[in-house]
C-alpha cells in the first residue's frame, strides 16, 4: 500500500506565498479532486508533488513505493500542455513516452483503443484537434506504469464521450490500487471521490 503524507507544505514563487501550511494524506485506491478558484494554487500543488517545484517549507513523504523510487519517479504528471511533439505521429509519441518512462503499461495501440483514437495512430500530432491531443495525452498514462497520477484539468477540451472515457480510466487506476489527485473545476462523474477544497492565500497569487 502506498501512502503519501503532505505536512505543512509551503511553496513560494518570486517571494510570494502560493501555498502555506497545507497538510493532507493520499493512499492507494483513492481519487481526490482539488477544487477552488483560479489562482488558489492547485497547479502549483501538483507540480510540487511531481518534484517540479522546490518547497519553501514543510515536507512530502511517501511509503510503499517500489524499488526505492522517488515520488517523482512514481508519478504521471499531466499538466495544461499535452507533452506531445507535433512532428511525430501519434504512435511515435506514445512509443517515445513508453521508452522514456520505463514501460510496464499496455502497448500504444491498446492505449489508443482505450481513448477511441486507434484510427489516428499514424497521423502527425500536429494535425489533431485539441480534444484529440488531450486524449493522446491521456493514453500516455497507460503506456508506462506509474502508481500516482497527478492530473491538471484532465477533461480540458474533451467532449462528453471522451470525458466518460477519462472517468473510466481514472476509476480503473484507483481500483487497481493507484492514487489519483486531479485539479478540476467540474465534477469528474465518479462516485467515492474525496474533495480537497483549497482557499486563497492572503497574498494574491497566480495558479501556476
PDB file of C-alpha atoms in Angstrom:
ATOM      1  CA  UNK A   1       0.000   0.000   0.000  1.00  0.00           C
ATOM      2  CA  UNK A   2       1.247   3.452  -0.936  1.00  0.00           C
ATOM      3  CA  UNK A   3       0.846   6.375   1.414  1.00  0.00           C
ATOM      4  CA  UNK A   4       1.793   9.971   0.622  1.00  0.00           C
ATOM      5  CA  UNK A   5       1.826  12.411   3.513  1.00  0.00           C
ATOM      6  CA  UNK A   6       1.960  16.161   2.978  1.00  0.00           C
ATOM      7  CA  UNK A   7       2.736  18.126   6.124  1.00  0.00           C
ATOM      8  CA  UNK A   8       2.582  21.915   6.464  1.00  0.00           C
ATOM      9  CA  UNK A   9       3.579  22.371   2.837  1.00  0.00           C
ATOM     10  CA  UNK A  10       4.713  25.825   1.762  1.00  0.00           C
ATOM     11  CA  UNK A  11       5.605  26.873  -1.785  1.00  0.00           C
ATOM     12  CA  UNK A  12       6.725  30.351  -2.780  1.00  0.00           C
ATOM     13  CA  UNK A  13       7.494  31.983  -6.069  1.00  0.00           C
ATOM     14  CA  UNK A  14       9.155  35.363  -6.552  1.00  0.00           C
ATOM     15  CA  UNK A  15       8.845  35.824  -2.791  1.00  0.00           C
ATOM     16  CA  UNK A  16       5.090  35.347  -2.987  1.00  0.00           C
ATOM     17  CA  UNK A  17       3.420  32.683  -0.925  1.00  0.00           C
ATOM     18  CA  UNK A  18       1.462  30.314  -3.179  1.00  0.00           C
ATOM     19  CA  UNK A  19       0.772  27.526  -0.670  1.00  0.00           C
ATOM     20  CA  UNK A  20       1.162  27.632   3.079  1.00  0.00           C
ATOM     21  CA  UNK A  21       0.586  25.207   5.960  1.00  0.00           C
ATOM     22  CA  UNK A  22      -1.141  22.622   3.739  1.00  0.00           C
ATOM     23  CA  UNK A  23      -1.455  19.098   5.161  1.00  0.00           C
ATOM     24  CA  UNK A  24      -3.266  16.008   3.864  1.00  0.00           C
ATOM     25  CA  UNK A  25      -2.681  12.347   3.003  1.00  0.00           C
ATOM     26  CA  UNK A  26      -3.182  10.226  -0.110  1.00  0.00           C
ATOM     27  CA  UNK A  27      -3.423   6.433  -0.033  1.00  0.00           C
ATOM     28  CA  UNK A  28      -3.757   3.591  -2.511  1.00  0.00           C
ATOM     29  CA  UNK A  29      -7.128   3.237  -4.161  1.00  0.00           C
ATOM     30  CA  UNK A  30      -8.245   6.831  -3.643  1.00  0.00           C
ATOM     31  CA  UNK A  31      -9.343   9.564  -6.020  1.00  0.00           C
ATOM     32  CA  UNK A  32      -9.055  13.121  -4.723  1.00  0.00           C
ATOM     33  CA  UNK A  33     -10.103  16.280  -6.519  1.00  0.00           C
ATOM     34  CA  UNK A  34      -8.528  19.661  -5.901  1.00  0.00           C
ATOM     35  CA  UNK A  35     -11.126  22.408  -6.123  1.00  0.00           C
ATOM     36  CA  UNK A  36     -11.080  26.140  -5.657  1.00  0.00           C
ATOM     37  CA  UNK A  37     -10.965  29.359  -7.673  1.00  0.00           C
ATOM     38  CA  UNK A  38      -8.273  30.196 -10.205  1.00  0.00           C
ATOM     39  CA  UNK A  39      -5.110  31.377  -8.518  1.00  0.00           C
ATOM     40  CA  UNK A  40      -5.559  29.267  -5.413  1.00  0.00           C
ATOM     41  CA  UNK A  41      -2.529  27.064  -6.144  1.00  0.00           C
ATOM     42  CA  UNK A  42      -3.974  23.818  -7.476  1.00  0.00           C
ATOM     43  CA  UNK A  43      -1.483  23.533 -10.323  1.00  0.00           C
ATOM     44  CA  UNK A  44       1.342  24.602  -8.032  1.00  0.00           C
ATOM     45  CA  UNK A  45       0.499  21.780  -5.626  1.00  0.00           C
ATOM     46  CA  UNK A  46       0.514  19.171  -8.382  1.00  0.00           C
ATOM     47  CA  UNK A  47       3.863  20.386  -9.696  1.00  0.00           C
ATOM     48  CA  UNK A  48       5.355  20.388  -6.211  1.00  0.00           C
ATOM     49  CA  UNK A  49       4.245  16.801  -5.643  1.00  0.00           C
ATOM     50  CA  UNK A  50       5.737  15.810  -9.007  1.00  0.00           C
ATOM     51  CA  UNK A  51       9.060  17.285  -7.914  1.00  0.00           C
ATOM     52  CA  UNK A  52       8.929  20.118 -10.440  1.00  0.00           C
ATOM     53  CA  UNK A  53       8.900  22.938  -7.875  1.00  0.00           C
ATOM     54  CA  UNK A  54      11.023  23.401  -4.754  1.00  0.00           C
ATOM     55  CA  UNK A  55       9.449  23.554  -1.314  1.00  0.00           C
ATOM     56  CA  UNK A  56       9.855  26.619   0.872  1.00  0.00           C
ATOM     57  CA  UNK A  57       8.765  24.634   3.919  1.00  0.00           C
ATOM     58  CA  UNK A  58       7.028  21.509   5.136  1.00  0.00           C
ATOM     59  CA  UNK A  59       7.542  18.009   3.776  1.00  0.00           C
ATOM     60  CA  UNK A  60       6.271  15.407   1.327  1.00  0.00           C
ATOM     61  CA  UNK A  61       6.940  11.801   2.317  1.00  0.00           C
ATOM     62  CA  UNK A  62       5.918   8.598   0.603  1.00  0.00           C
ATOM     63  CA  UNK A  63       5.971   4.967   1.670  1.00  0.00           C
ATOM     64  CA  UNK A  64       5.227   1.777  -0.217  1.00  0.00           C
ATOM     65  CA  UNK A  65       6.878   2.798  -3.493  1.00  0.00           C
ATOM     66  CA  UNK A  66       8.663   0.063  -5.408  1.00  0.00           C
ATOM     67  CA  UNK A  67      12.404  -0.310  -5.930  1.00  0.00           C
ATOM     68  CA  UNK A  68      13.245   2.694  -3.750  1.00  0.00           C
ATOM     69  CA  UNK A  69      11.812   5.033  -6.375  1.00  0.00           C
ATOM     70  CA  UNK A  70      11.222   8.665  -5.506  1.00  0.00           C
ATOM     71  CA  UNK A  71       7.722  10.095  -5.566  1.00  0.00           C
ATOM     72  CA  UNK A  72       8.528  11.994  -8.750  1.00  0.00           C
ATOM     73  CA  UNK A  73       9.648   8.760 -10.424  1.00  0.00           C
ATOM     74  CA  UNK A  74       6.378   7.131  -9.362  1.00  0.00           C
ATOM     75  CA  UNK A  75       4.113   9.842 -10.782  1.00  0.00           C
ATOM     76  CA  UNK A  76       2.440  10.563 -14.061  1.00  0.00           C
ATOM     77  CA  UNK A  77       2.025  14.330 -14.285  1.00  0.00           C
ATOM     78  CA  UNK A  78      -0.472  15.622 -16.841  1.00  0.00           C
ATOM     79  CA  UNK A  79      -0.338  19.405 -16.986  1.00  0.00           C
ATOM     80  CA  UNK A  80      -2.099  22.027 -19.074  1.00  0.00           C
ATOM     81  CA  UNK A  81       0.163  21.263 -22.013  1.00  0.00           C
ATOM     82  CA  UNK A  82      -0.037  17.787 -23.502  1.00  0.00           C
ATOM     83  CA  UNK A  83       3.669  16.902 -23.740  1.00  0.00           C
ATOM     84  CA  UNK A  84       3.426  15.825 -27.376  1.00  0.00           C
ATOM     85  CA  UNK A  85       5.748  16.503 -30.320  1.00  0.00           C
ATOM     86  CA  UNK A  86       3.857  17.761 -33.367  1.00  0.00           C
ATOM     87  CA  UNK A  87       6.263  16.348 -35.943  1.00  0.00           C
ATOM     88  CA  UNK A  88       5.912  12.780 -34.670  1.00  0.00           C
ATOM     89  CA  UNK A  89       2.971  10.512 -35.284  1.00  0.00           C
ATOM     90  CA  UNK A  90       0.557   9.665 -32.508  1.00  0.00           C
ATOM     91  CA  UNK A  91       2.044   6.166 -32.218  1.00  0.00           C
ATOM     92  CA  UNK A  92       5.613   7.521 -32.213  1.00  0.00           C
ATOM     93  CA  UNK A  93       4.765   9.921 -29.392  1.00  0.00           C
ATOM     94  CA  UNK A  94       3.401   7.102 -27.268  1.00  0.00           C
ATOM     95  CA  UNK A  95       6.337   4.837 -28.117  1.00  0.00           C
ATOM     96  CA  UNK A  96       8.709   7.602 -27.037  1.00  0.00           C
ATOM     97  CA  UNK A  97       6.966   8.090 -23.703  1.00  0.00           C
ATOM     98  CA  UNK A  98       6.768   4.357 -23.060  1.00  0.00           C
ATOM     99  CA  UNK A  99      10.546   4.091 -23.551  1.00  0.00           C
ATOM    100  CA  UNK A 100      11.280   7.303 -21.656  1.00  0.00           C
ATOM    101  CA  UNK A 101       9.196   6.297 -18.647  1.00  0.00           C
ATOM    102  CA  UNK A 102      10.288   2.686 -18.494  1.00  0.00           C
ATOM    103  CA  UNK A 103       7.231   0.964 -19.921  1.00  0.00           C
ATOM    104  CA  UNK A 104       5.309  -1.523 -17.850  1.00  0.00           C
ATOM    105  CA  UNK A 105       1.957  -0.428 -19.265  1.00  0.00           C
ATOM    106  CA  UNK A 106      -0.070  -1.519 -22.251  1.00  0.00           C
ATOM    107  CA  UNK A 107       1.169  -1.128 -25.822  1.00  0.00           C
ATOM    108  CA  UNK A 108       0.414   2.112 -27.703  1.00  0.00           C
ATOM    109  CA  UNK A 109      -2.197   0.521 -29.962  1.00  0.00           C
ATOM    110  CA  UNK A 110      -4.157  -0.750 -26.966  1.00  0.00           C
ATOM    111  CA  UNK A 111      -3.818   2.613 -25.219  1.00  0.00           C
ATOM    112  CA  UNK A 112      -5.204   4.403 -28.260  1.00  0.00           C
ATOM    113  CA  UNK A 113      -8.099   1.965 -28.373  1.00  0.00           C
ATOM    114  CA  UNK A 114      -8.873   2.856 -24.751  1.00  0.00           C
ATOM    115  CA  UNK A 115      -9.336   6.505 -25.714  1.00  0.00           C
ATOM    116  CA  UNK A 116     -11.026   5.775 -29.063  1.00  0.00           C
ATOM    117  CA  UNK A 117      -8.193   7.013 -31.273  1.00  0.00           C
ATOM    118  CA  UNK A 118      -6.798   3.878 -32.873  1.00  0.00           C
ATOM    119  CA  UNK A 119      -7.682   5.304 -36.300  1.00  0.00           C
ATOM    120  CA  UNK A 120      -5.207   8.217 -35.951  1.00  0.00           C
ATOM    121  CA  UNK A 121      -2.166   6.205 -34.863  1.00  0.00           C
ATOM    122  CA  UNK A 122      -0.146   7.182 -37.953  1.00  0.00           C
ATOM    123  CA  UNK A 123      -1.299  10.822 -38.072  1.00  0.00           C
ATOM    124  CA  UNK A 124       1.143  13.559 -37.103  1.00  0.00           C
ATOM    125  CA  UNK A 125       0.078  15.036 -33.786  1.00  0.00           C
ATOM    126  CA  UNK A 126       0.162  18.499 -35.363  1.00  0.00           C
ATOM    127  CA  UNK A 127      -2.945  17.607 -37.378  1.00  0.00           C
ATOM    128  CA  UNK A 128      -5.054  16.647 -34.376  1.00  0.00           C
ATOM    129  CA  UNK A 129      -7.781  18.712 -32.767  1.00  0.00           C
ATOM    130  CA  UNK A 130      -7.375  19.967 -29.201  1.00  0.00           C
ATOM    131  CA  UNK A 131      -9.654  17.223 -27.923  1.00  0.00           C
ATOM    132  CA  UNK A 132      -7.750  14.518 -29.792  1.00  0.00           C
ATOM    133  CA  UNK A 133      -4.435  15.801 -28.444  1.00  0.00           C
ATOM    134  CA  UNK A 134      -5.799  15.628 -24.918  1.00  0.00           C
ATOM    135  CA  UNK A 135      -6.932  12.048 -25.490  1.00  0.00           C
ATOM    136  CA  UNK A 136      -3.447  11.099 -26.727  1.00  0.00           C
ATOM    137  CA  UNK A 137      -2.023  12.696 -23.572  1.00  0.00           C
ATOM    138  CA  UNK A 138      -4.392  10.547 -21.512  1.00  0.00           C
ATOM    139  CA  UNK A 139      -3.282   7.466 -23.461  1.00  0.00           C
ATOM    140  CA  UNK A 140       0.260   8.264 -22.306  1.00  0.00           C
ATOM    141  CA  UNK A 141      -0.852   7.385 -18.770  1.00  0.00           C
ATOM    142  CA  UNK A 142      -1.446   3.835 -19.931  1.00  0.00           C
ATOM    143  CA  UNK A 143       1.765   3.028 -21.826  1.00  0.00           C
ATOM    144  CA  UNK A 144       4.021   3.320 -18.763  1.00  0.00           C
ATOM    145  CA  UNK A 145       3.035   2.227 -15.289  1.00  0.00           C
ATOM    146  CA  UNK A 146       3.075   4.859 -12.575  1.00  0.00           C
ATOM    147  CA  UNK A 147       1.066   4.295  -9.389  1.00  0.00           C
ATOM    148  CA  UNK A 148       0.392   8.002  -8.789  1.00  0.00           C
ATOM    149  CA  UNK A 149      -1.497  10.145 -11.303  1.00  0.00           C
ATOM    150  CA  UNK A 150      -1.327  13.933 -10.887  1.00  0.00           C
ATOM    151  CA  UNK A 151      -3.820  15.401 -13.335  1.00  0.00           C
ATOM    152  CA  UNK A 152      -4.348  19.109 -14.011  1.00  0.00           C
ATOM    153  CA  UNK A 153      -7.787  19.666 -15.550  1.00  0.00           C
ATOM    154  CA  UNK A 154      -7.699  16.276 -17.306  1.00  0.00           C
ATOM    155  CA  UNK A 155     -11.021  16.792 -19.122  1.00  0.00           C
ATOM    156  CA  UNK A 156      -9.998  20.064 -20.798  1.00  0.00           C
ATOM    157  CA  UNK A 157     -11.156  20.115 -24.464  1.00  0.00           C
ATOM    158  CA  UNK A 158     -12.867  16.711 -24.147  1.00  0.00           C
ATOM    159  CA  UNK A 159     -16.391  16.095 -25.398  1.00  0.00           C
ATOM    160  CA  UNK A 160     -18.929  14.209 -23.278  1.00  0.00           C
ATOM    161  CA  UNK A 161     -17.942  10.781 -24.622  1.00  0.00           C
ATOM    162  CA  UNK A 162     -14.225  11.397 -24.038  1.00  0.00           C
ATOM    163  CA  UNK A 163     -14.964  12.699 -20.536  1.00  0.00           C
ATOM    164  CA  UNK A 164     -16.636   9.374 -19.744  1.00  0.00           C
ATOM    165  CA  UNK A 165     -13.608   7.515 -21.110  1.00  0.00           C
ATOM    166  CA  UNK A 166     -11.343   9.637 -18.908  1.00  0.00           C
ATOM    167  CA  UNK A 167     -13.508   8.916 -15.865  1.00  0.00           C
ATOM    168  CA  UNK A 168     -13.381   5.184 -16.610  1.00  0.00           C
ATOM    169  CA  UNK A 169      -9.579   5.289 -16.839  1.00  0.00           C
ATOM    170  CA  UNK A 170      -9.309   7.109 -13.521  1.00  0.00           C
ATOM    171  CA  UNK A 171     -11.705   4.695 -11.819  1.00  0.00           C
ATOM    172  CA  UNK A 172      -9.811   1.673 -13.162  1.00  0.00           C
ATOM    173  CA  UNK A 173      -6.482   3.069 -11.988  1.00  0.00           C
ATOM    174  CA  UNK A 174      -7.795   3.616  -8.455  1.00  0.00           C
ATOM    175  CA  UNK A 175      -9.481   0.204  -8.430  1.00  0.00           C
ATOM    176  CA  UNK A 176      -6.087  -1.322  -9.191  1.00  0.00           C
ATOM    177  CA  UNK A 177      -4.558   0.334  -6.133  1.00  0.00           C
ATOM    178  CA  UNK A 178      -3.403   3.543  -7.766  1.00  0.00           C
ATOM    179  CA  UNK A 179      -3.665   7.082  -6.432  1.00  0.00           C
ATOM    180  CA  UNK A 180      -5.289   9.907  -8.393  1.00  0.00           C
ATOM    181  CA  UNK A 181      -5.092  13.591  -7.484  1.00  0.00           C
ATOM    182  CA  UNK A 182      -6.854  15.803 -10.012  1.00  0.00           C
ATOM    183  CA  UNK A 183      -7.301  19.561 -10.143  1.00  0.00           C
ATOM    184  CA  UNK A 184     -10.676  20.292 -11.677  1.00  0.00           C
ATOM    185  CA  UNK A 185     -13.372  22.915 -11.931  1.00  0.00           C
ATOM    186  CA  UNK A 186     -16.010  20.379 -12.955  1.00  0.00           C
ATOM    187  CA  UNK A 187     -17.077  17.048 -11.435  1.00  0.00           C
ATOM    188  CA  UNK A 188     -15.330  14.017 -12.900  1.00  0.00           C
ATOM    189  CA  UNK A 189     -18.534  11.985 -12.904  1.00  0.00           C
ATOM    190  CA  UNK A 190     -17.223   9.437 -10.414  1.00  0.00           C
ATOM    191  CA  UNK A 191     -18.536   8.113  -7.121  1.00  0.00           C
ATOM    192  CA  UNK A 192     -16.469   7.906  -3.938  1.00  0.00           C
ATOM    193  CA  UNK A 193     -14.281  10.862  -4.798  1.00  0.00           C
ATOM    194  CA  UNK A 194     -12.728  12.861  -1.990  1.00  0.00           C
ATOM    195  CA  UNK A 195     -12.528  16.639  -2.335  1.00  0.00           C
ATOM    196  CA  UNK A 196      -9.740  18.886  -1.129  1.00  0.00           C
ATOM    197  CA  UNK A 197     -11.157  22.414  -1.288  1.00  0.00           C
ATOM    198  CA  UNK A 198      -8.350  24.962  -1.455  1.00  0.00           C
ATOM    199  CA  UNK A 199      -8.675  28.547  -0.246  1.00  0.00           C
ATOM    200  CA  UNK A 200      -6.766  31.599  -1.473  1.00  0.00           C
ATOM    201  CA  UNK A 201      -3.784  32.796   0.487  1.00  0.00           C
ATOM    202  CA  UNK A 202      -3.913  36.318   1.929  1.00  0.00           C
ATOM    203  CA  UNK A 203      -1.480  37.482  -0.762  1.00  0.00           C
ATOM    204  CA  UNK A 204      -2.788  37.401  -4.309  1.00  0.00           C
ATOM    205  CA  UNK A 205      -1.077  34.721  -6.382  1.00  0.00           C
ATOM    206  CA  UNK A 206      -1.383  33.088  -9.761  1.00  0.00           C
ATOM    207  CA  UNK A 207      -2.357  29.475 -10.270  1.00  0.00           C
ATOM    208  CA  UNK A 208       0.908  28.281 -11.803  1.00  0.00           C
TER     209      UNK A 208
END
